[in-house]
Coordinates of C-alpha atoms in Angstrom, one line a residue:
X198 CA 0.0 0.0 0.0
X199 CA 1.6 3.6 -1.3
X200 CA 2.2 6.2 1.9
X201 CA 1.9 9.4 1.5
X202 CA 5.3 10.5 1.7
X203 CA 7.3 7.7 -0.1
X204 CA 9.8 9.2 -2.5
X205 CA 10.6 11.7 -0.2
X206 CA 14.3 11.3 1.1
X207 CA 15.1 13.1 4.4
X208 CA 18.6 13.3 5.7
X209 CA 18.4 13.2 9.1
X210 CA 21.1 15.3 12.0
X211 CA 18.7 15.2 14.9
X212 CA 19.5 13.1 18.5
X213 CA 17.6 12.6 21.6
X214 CA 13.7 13.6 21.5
X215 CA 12.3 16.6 19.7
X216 CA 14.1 15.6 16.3
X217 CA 14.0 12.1 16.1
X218 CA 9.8 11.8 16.8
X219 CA 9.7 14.5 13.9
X220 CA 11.8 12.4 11.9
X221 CA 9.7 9.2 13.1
X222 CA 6.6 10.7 11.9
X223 CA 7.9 11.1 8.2
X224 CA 9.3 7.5 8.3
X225 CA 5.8 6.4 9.4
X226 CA 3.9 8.0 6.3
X227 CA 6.6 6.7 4.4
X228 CA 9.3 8.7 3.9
X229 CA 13.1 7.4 3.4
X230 CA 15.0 8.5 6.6
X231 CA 18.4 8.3 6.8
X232 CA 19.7 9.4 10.4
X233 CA 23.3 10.6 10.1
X234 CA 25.2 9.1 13.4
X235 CA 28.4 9.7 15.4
X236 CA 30.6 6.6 14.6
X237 CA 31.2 4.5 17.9
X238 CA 28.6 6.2 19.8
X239 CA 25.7 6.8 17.9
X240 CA 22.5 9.1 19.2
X241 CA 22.8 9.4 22.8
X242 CA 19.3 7.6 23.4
X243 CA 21.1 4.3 21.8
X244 CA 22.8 4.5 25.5
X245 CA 19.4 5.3 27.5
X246 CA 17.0 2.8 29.3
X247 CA 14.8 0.9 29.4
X248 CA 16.6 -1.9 27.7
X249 CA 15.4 -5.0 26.5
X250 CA 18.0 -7.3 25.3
X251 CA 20.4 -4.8 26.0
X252 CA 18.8 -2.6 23.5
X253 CA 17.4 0.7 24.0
X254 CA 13.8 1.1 24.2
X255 CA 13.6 4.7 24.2
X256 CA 15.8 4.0 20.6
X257 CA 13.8 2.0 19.5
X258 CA 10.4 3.6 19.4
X259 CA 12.1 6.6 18.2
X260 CA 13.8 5.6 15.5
X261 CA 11.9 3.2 14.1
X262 CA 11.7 3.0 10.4
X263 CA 14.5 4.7 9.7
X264 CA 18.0 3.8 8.5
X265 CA 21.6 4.9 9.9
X266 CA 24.6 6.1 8.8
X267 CA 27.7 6.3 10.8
X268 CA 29.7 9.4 9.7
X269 CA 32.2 11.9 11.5
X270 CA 30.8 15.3 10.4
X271 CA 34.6 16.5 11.4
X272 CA 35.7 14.7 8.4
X273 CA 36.1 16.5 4.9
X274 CA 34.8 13.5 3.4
X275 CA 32.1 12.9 5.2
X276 CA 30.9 16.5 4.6
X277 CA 31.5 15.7 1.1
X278 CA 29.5 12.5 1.2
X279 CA 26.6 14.5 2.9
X280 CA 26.4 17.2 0.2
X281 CA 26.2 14.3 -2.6
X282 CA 23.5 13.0 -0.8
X283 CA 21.7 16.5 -0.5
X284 CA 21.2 17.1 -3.9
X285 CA 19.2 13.9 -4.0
X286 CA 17.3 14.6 -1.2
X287 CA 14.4 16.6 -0.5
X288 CA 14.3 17.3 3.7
X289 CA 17.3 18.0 5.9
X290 CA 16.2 18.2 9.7
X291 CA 18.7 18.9 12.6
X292 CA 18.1 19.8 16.5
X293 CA 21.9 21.1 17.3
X294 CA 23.0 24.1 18.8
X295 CA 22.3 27.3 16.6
X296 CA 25.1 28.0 14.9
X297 CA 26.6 24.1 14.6
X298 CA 25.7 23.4 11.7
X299 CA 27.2 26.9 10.1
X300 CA 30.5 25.6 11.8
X301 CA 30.1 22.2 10.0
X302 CA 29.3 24.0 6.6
X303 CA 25.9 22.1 6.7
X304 CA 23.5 25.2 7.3
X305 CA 20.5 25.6 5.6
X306 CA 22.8 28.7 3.2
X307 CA 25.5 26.2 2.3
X308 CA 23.6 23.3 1.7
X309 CA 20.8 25.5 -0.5
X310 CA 24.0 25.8 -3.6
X311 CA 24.0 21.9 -3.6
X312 CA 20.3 21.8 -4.1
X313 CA 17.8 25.0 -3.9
X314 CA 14.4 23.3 -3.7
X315 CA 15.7 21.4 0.0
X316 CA 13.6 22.0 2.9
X317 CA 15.6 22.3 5.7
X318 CA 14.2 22.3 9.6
X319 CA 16.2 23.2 12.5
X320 CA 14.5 22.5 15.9
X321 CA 16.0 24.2 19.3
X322 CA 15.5 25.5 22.7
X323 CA 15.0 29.2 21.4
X324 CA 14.8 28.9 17.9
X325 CA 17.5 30.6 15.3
X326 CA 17.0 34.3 15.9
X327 CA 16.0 36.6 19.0
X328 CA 18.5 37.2 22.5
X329 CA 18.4 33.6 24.0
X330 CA 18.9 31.5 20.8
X331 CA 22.9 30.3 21.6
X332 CA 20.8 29.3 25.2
X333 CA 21.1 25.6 25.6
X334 CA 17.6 24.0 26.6
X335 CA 15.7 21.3 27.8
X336 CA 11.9 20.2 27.7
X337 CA 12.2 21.3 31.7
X338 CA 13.8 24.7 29.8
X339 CA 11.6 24.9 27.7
X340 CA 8.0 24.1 29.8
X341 CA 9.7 27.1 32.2
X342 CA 10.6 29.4 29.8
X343 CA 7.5 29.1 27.5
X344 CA 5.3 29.5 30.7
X345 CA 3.7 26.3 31.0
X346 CA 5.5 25.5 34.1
X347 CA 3.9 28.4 35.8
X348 CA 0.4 27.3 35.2
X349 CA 1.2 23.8 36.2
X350 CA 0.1 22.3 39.7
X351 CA -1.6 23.3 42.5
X352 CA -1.7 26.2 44.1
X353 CA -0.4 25.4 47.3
X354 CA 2.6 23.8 45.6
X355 CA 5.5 24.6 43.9
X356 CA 5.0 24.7 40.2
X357 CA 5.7 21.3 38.0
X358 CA 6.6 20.5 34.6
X359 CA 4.2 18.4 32.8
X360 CA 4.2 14.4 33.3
X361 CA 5.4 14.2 29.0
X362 CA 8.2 16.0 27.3
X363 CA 5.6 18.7 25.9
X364 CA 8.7 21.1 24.8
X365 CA 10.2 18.6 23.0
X366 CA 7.6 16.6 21.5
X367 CA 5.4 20.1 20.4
X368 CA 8.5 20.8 18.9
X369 CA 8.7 18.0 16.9
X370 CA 4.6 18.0 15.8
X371 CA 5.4 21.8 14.5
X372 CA 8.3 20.9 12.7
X373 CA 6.6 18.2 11.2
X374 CA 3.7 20.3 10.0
X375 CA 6.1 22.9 8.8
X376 CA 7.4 20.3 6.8
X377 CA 4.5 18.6 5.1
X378 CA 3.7 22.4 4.5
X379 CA 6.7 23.5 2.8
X380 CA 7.1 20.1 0.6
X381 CA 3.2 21.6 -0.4
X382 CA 4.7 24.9 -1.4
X383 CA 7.6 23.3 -3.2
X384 CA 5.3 21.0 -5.4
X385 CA 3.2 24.0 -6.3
X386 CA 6.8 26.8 -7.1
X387 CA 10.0 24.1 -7.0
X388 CA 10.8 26.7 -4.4
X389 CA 12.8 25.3 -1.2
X390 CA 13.2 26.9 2.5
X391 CA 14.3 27.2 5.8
X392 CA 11.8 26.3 8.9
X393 CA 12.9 27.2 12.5
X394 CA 11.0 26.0 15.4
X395 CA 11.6 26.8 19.1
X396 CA 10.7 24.7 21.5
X397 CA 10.1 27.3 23.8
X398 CA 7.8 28.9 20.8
X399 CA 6.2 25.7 20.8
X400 CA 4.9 25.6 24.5
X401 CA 3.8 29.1 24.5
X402 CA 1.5 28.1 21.5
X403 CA 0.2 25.7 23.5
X404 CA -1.2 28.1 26.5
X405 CA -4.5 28.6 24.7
X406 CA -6.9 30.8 26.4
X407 CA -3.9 31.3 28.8
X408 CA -2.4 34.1 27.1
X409 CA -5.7 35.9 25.9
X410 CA -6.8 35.8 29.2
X411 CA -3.3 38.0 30.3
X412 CA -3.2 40.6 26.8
X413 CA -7.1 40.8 27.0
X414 CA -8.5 40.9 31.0
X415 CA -4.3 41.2 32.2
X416 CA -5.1 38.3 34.3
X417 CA -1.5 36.8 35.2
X418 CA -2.9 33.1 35.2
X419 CA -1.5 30.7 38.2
X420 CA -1.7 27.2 39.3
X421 CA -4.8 25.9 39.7
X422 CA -4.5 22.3 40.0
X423 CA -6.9 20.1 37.5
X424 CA -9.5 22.6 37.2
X425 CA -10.7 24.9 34.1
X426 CA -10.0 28.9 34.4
X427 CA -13.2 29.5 33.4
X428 CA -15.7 26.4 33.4
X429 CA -17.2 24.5 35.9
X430 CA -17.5 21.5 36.9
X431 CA -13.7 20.8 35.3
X432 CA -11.6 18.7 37.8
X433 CA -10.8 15.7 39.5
X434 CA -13.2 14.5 41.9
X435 CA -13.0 11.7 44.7
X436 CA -15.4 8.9 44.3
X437 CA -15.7 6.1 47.1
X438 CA -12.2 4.1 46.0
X439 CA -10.6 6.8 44.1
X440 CA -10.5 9.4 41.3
X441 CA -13.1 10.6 38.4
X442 CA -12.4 13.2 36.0
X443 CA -15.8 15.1 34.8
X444 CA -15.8 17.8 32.7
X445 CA -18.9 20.3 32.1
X446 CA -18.4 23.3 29.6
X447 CA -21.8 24.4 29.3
X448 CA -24.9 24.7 31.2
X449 CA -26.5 21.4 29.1
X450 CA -24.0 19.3 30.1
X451 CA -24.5 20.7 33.5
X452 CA -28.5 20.4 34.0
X453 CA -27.5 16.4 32.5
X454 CA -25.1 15.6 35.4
X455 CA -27.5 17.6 38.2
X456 CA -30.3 14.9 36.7
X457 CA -28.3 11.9 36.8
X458 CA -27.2 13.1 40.6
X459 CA -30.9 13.0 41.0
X460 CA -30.4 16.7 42.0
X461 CA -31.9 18.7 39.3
X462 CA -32.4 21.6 41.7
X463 CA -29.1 22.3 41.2
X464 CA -29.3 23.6 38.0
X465 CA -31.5 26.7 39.3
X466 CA -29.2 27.1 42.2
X467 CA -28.7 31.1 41.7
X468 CA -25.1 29.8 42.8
X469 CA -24.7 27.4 39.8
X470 CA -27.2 28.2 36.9
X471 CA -24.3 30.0 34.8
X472 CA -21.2 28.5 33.9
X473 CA -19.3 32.1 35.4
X474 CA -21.3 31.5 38.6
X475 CA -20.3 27.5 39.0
X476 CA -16.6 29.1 38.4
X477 CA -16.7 31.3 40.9
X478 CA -18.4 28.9 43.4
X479 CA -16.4 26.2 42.5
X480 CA -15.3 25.2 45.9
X481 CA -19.0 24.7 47.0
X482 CA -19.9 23.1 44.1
X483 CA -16.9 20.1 43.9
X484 CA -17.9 19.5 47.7
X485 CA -21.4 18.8 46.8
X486 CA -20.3 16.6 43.7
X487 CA -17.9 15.1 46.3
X488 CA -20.6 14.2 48.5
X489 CA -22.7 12.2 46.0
X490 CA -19.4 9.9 44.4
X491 CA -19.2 8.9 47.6
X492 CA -21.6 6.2 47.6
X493 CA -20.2 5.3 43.9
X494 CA -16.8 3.1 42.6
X495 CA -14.6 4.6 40.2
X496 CA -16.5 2.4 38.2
X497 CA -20.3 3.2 38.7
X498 CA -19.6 6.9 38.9
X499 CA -17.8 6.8 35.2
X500 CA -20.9 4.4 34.0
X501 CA -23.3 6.5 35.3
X502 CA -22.0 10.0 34.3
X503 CA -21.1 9.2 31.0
X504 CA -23.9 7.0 30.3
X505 CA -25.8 10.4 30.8
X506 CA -23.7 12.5 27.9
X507 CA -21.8 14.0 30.1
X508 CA -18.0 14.0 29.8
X509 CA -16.2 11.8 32.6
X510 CA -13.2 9.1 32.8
X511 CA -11.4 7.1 35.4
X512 CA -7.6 7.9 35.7
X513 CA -5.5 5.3 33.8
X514 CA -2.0 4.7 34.7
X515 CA 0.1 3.3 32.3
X516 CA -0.2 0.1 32.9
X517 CA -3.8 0.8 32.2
X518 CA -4.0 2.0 29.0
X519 CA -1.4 -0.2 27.8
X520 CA -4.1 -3.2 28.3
X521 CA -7.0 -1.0 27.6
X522 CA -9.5 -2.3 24.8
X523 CA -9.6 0.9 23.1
X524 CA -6.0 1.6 22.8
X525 CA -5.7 -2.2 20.9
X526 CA -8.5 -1.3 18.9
X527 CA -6.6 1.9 17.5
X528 CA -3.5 0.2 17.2
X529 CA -1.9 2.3 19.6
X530 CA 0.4 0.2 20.7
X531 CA 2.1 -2.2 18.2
X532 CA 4.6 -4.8 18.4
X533 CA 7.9 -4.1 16.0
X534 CA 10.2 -7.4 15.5
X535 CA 13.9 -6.1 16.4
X536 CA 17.4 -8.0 15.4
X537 CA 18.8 -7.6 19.1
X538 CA 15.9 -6.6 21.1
X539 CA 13.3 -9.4 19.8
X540 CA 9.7 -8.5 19.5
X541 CA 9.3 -5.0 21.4
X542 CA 5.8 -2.9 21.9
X543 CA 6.1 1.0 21.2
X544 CA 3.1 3.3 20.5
X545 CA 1.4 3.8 17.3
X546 CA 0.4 6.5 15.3
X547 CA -2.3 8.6 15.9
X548 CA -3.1 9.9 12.5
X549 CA -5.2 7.8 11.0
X550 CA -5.5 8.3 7.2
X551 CA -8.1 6.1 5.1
X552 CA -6.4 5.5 2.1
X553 CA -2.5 6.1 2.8
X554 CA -2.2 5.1 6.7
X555 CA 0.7 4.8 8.4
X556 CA 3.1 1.5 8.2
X557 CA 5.2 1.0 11.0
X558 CA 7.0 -2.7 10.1
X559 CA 10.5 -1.7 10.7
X560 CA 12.4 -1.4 13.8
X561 CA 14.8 0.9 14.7
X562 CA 18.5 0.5 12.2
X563 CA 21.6 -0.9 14.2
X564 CA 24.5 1.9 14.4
X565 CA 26.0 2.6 11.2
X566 CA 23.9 -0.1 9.6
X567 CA 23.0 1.2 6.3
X568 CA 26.1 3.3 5.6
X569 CA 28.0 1.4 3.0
X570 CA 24.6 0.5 0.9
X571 CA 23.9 4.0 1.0
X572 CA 27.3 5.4 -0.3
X573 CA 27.2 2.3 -2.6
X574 CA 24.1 2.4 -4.3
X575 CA 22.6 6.2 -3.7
X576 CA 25.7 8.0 -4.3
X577 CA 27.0 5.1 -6.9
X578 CA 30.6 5.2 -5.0
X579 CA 33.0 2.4 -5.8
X580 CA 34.4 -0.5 -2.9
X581 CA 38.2 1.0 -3.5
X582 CA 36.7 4.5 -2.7
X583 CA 34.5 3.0 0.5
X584 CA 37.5 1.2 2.0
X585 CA 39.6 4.4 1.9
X586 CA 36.9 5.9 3.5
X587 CA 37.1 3.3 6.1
X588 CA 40.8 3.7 6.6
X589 CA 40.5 7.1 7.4
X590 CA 37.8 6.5 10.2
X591 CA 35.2 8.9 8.3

């Protein structure tokens, strides 16, 4: 079955997170991904747990479908390999330091002369331009920085960065969509470009009504736990053995759960009737929701609540959704057959496209696995020319 994106070579400088999961998202739809590696060592994740036959998961989900070349950019030759391979390429994407890739005469600039129509993303903390861009970052950078971290929590507690890698994995979505949007634009004009996205850019796009409620009400939003700014009921609630989530947005959704807690009065409470006033008297209102899921389970609570239209869930923990129904019926979580590691689940993909879906059949490449196939039968190069490539360590 054609992907979308097969044809499409991408030439791939990214390690760790934020790079690679763009990267894995264009080998998914089908693209050819080539992930240049640091001989001997490989992308740092290779060395990261968990492991299963001494092979890195994290590696292995990130890098699935892709294949590797072992190359030492510090080498002339290897540089020259890399600008043979650009001009049959069509996507360059790299996640170092701004400013690396200049040194390594692999920037966007120098790399445009070998082939004008590449598309070339850089991912990093701050992005390529502005005061902090030479910052180094992290997701936990990153979350701070782009003021998610702030939000984050409860108010009686210090602030906390999300549970996921938000800076790093919105990162990698954006870049992603930057690409598919630029390889648009280049089949309409034949014209390449440069994308640069921030992770820190990233997070702040993510702070929704956050931000609007600061440049329109200056409201300086602050922790405040699990519940909405502005709707209510919007939290996590205890029920008799643990925790429901319920979720009302509007006043239908409310006058549905006030029916199925048999207390319909509560709907013309002149403390509850409006969705501002439930807000403001939340604290009232989450004891008296409090009161009634005690006499439910987990269980009966989400049954009966959502069994009513009204939004509600149970709190999975891993473990949970891992075995959940639902998450097998989506094929959310596959099982890839690796060399070293054996059969090994990893998440799917979410996108779900009728007529080109996803294919994820390939495990992640072993270091430097596909290098001498590559040089051999992309860039045509001869065995006398590969082994004194080999001599000199490039």
């Amino acid at each position: 079955m054609q992907r979308p994106l097969e044809k499409i070579r991408v030439l791939d400088f990214t390690r760790v997170l934020a790079g690679p999961y763009c990267t894995m998202l264009l080998a998914d739809m089908g693209a050819e991904v080539i992930k240049i590696e640091k001989p001997g060592h490989g992308d740092d994740t290779r060395h990261f747990g968990p492991f299963q036959n001494e092979e890195s998961g994290y590696f292995v989900y990130l890098n699935r479908g892709k294949k590797s070349m072992a190359l030492d950019l510090k080498n002339p030759h290897a540089i020259e390999a890399i600008k043979e391979l650009v001009k049959q390429s069509d996507v360059v994407v790299e996640n170092f330091r701004p400013g690396v890739m200049k040194k390594l005469g692999l920037d966007y600039e120098s790399l445009k002369e070998c082939n004008p129509g590449i598309i070339y993303a850089s991912i990093s903390g701050f992005g390529q331009y502005g005061p902090y861009s030479q910052r180094p970052a992290y997701d936990l950078v990153a979350q701070a920085m782009g003021g998610m971290t702030s939000i984050t929590g409860h108010p009686e507690n210090p602030p906390t960065r999300s549970g996921a890698s938000l800076g790093d994995m919105s990162a990698a979505l954006y870049a992603a969509y930057g690409i598919m949007a630029a390889l648009f634009h280049r089949e309409r004009t034949g014209e390449g470009q440069l994308i640069d996205v921030a992770m820190v850019d990233s997070i702040f796009a993510l702070l929704e009504s956050n931000v609007m409620r600061y440049t329109v009400d200056k409201i300086v939003p602050e922790r405040i736990g699990s519940r909405h700014p502005i709707s209510s009921p919007f939290d996590i609630f205890q029920a008799k053995d643990g925790f429901v989530v319920i979720a009302v947005a509007n006043d239908s959704l409310f006058n549905k759960l006030a029916a199925v807690m048999q207390q319909p009065e509560l709907a013309e409470d002149p403390r509850f009737n409006t969705d501002p006033l439930r807000t403001k008297n939340e604290t009232e209102l989450k004891a008296i929701i409090e009161n009634w899921l005690n006499s439910y389970s987990v269980e009966e609570a989400v049954k009966l609540v959502s069994e009513a239209g009204v939004p509600c869930s149970p709190i999975l923990t891993i473990e949970d959704i891992c075995e959940d129904e639902h998450t097998n019926a989506r094929e959310m979580l596959i099982e890839v057959e690796h060399p070293v590691a054996g059969p090994i689940k990893i998440p799917g993909n979410p996108v779900k496209l009728s007529h080109t879906p996803a294919v994820i059949k390939e495990a992640s490449p072993s270091l430097g696995e596909h290098t001498e196939a590559i040089l051999k039968d992309v860039l045509k190069w001869d065995t006398a020319r590969l082994q004194a490539l080999e001599g000199q360590k490039v």
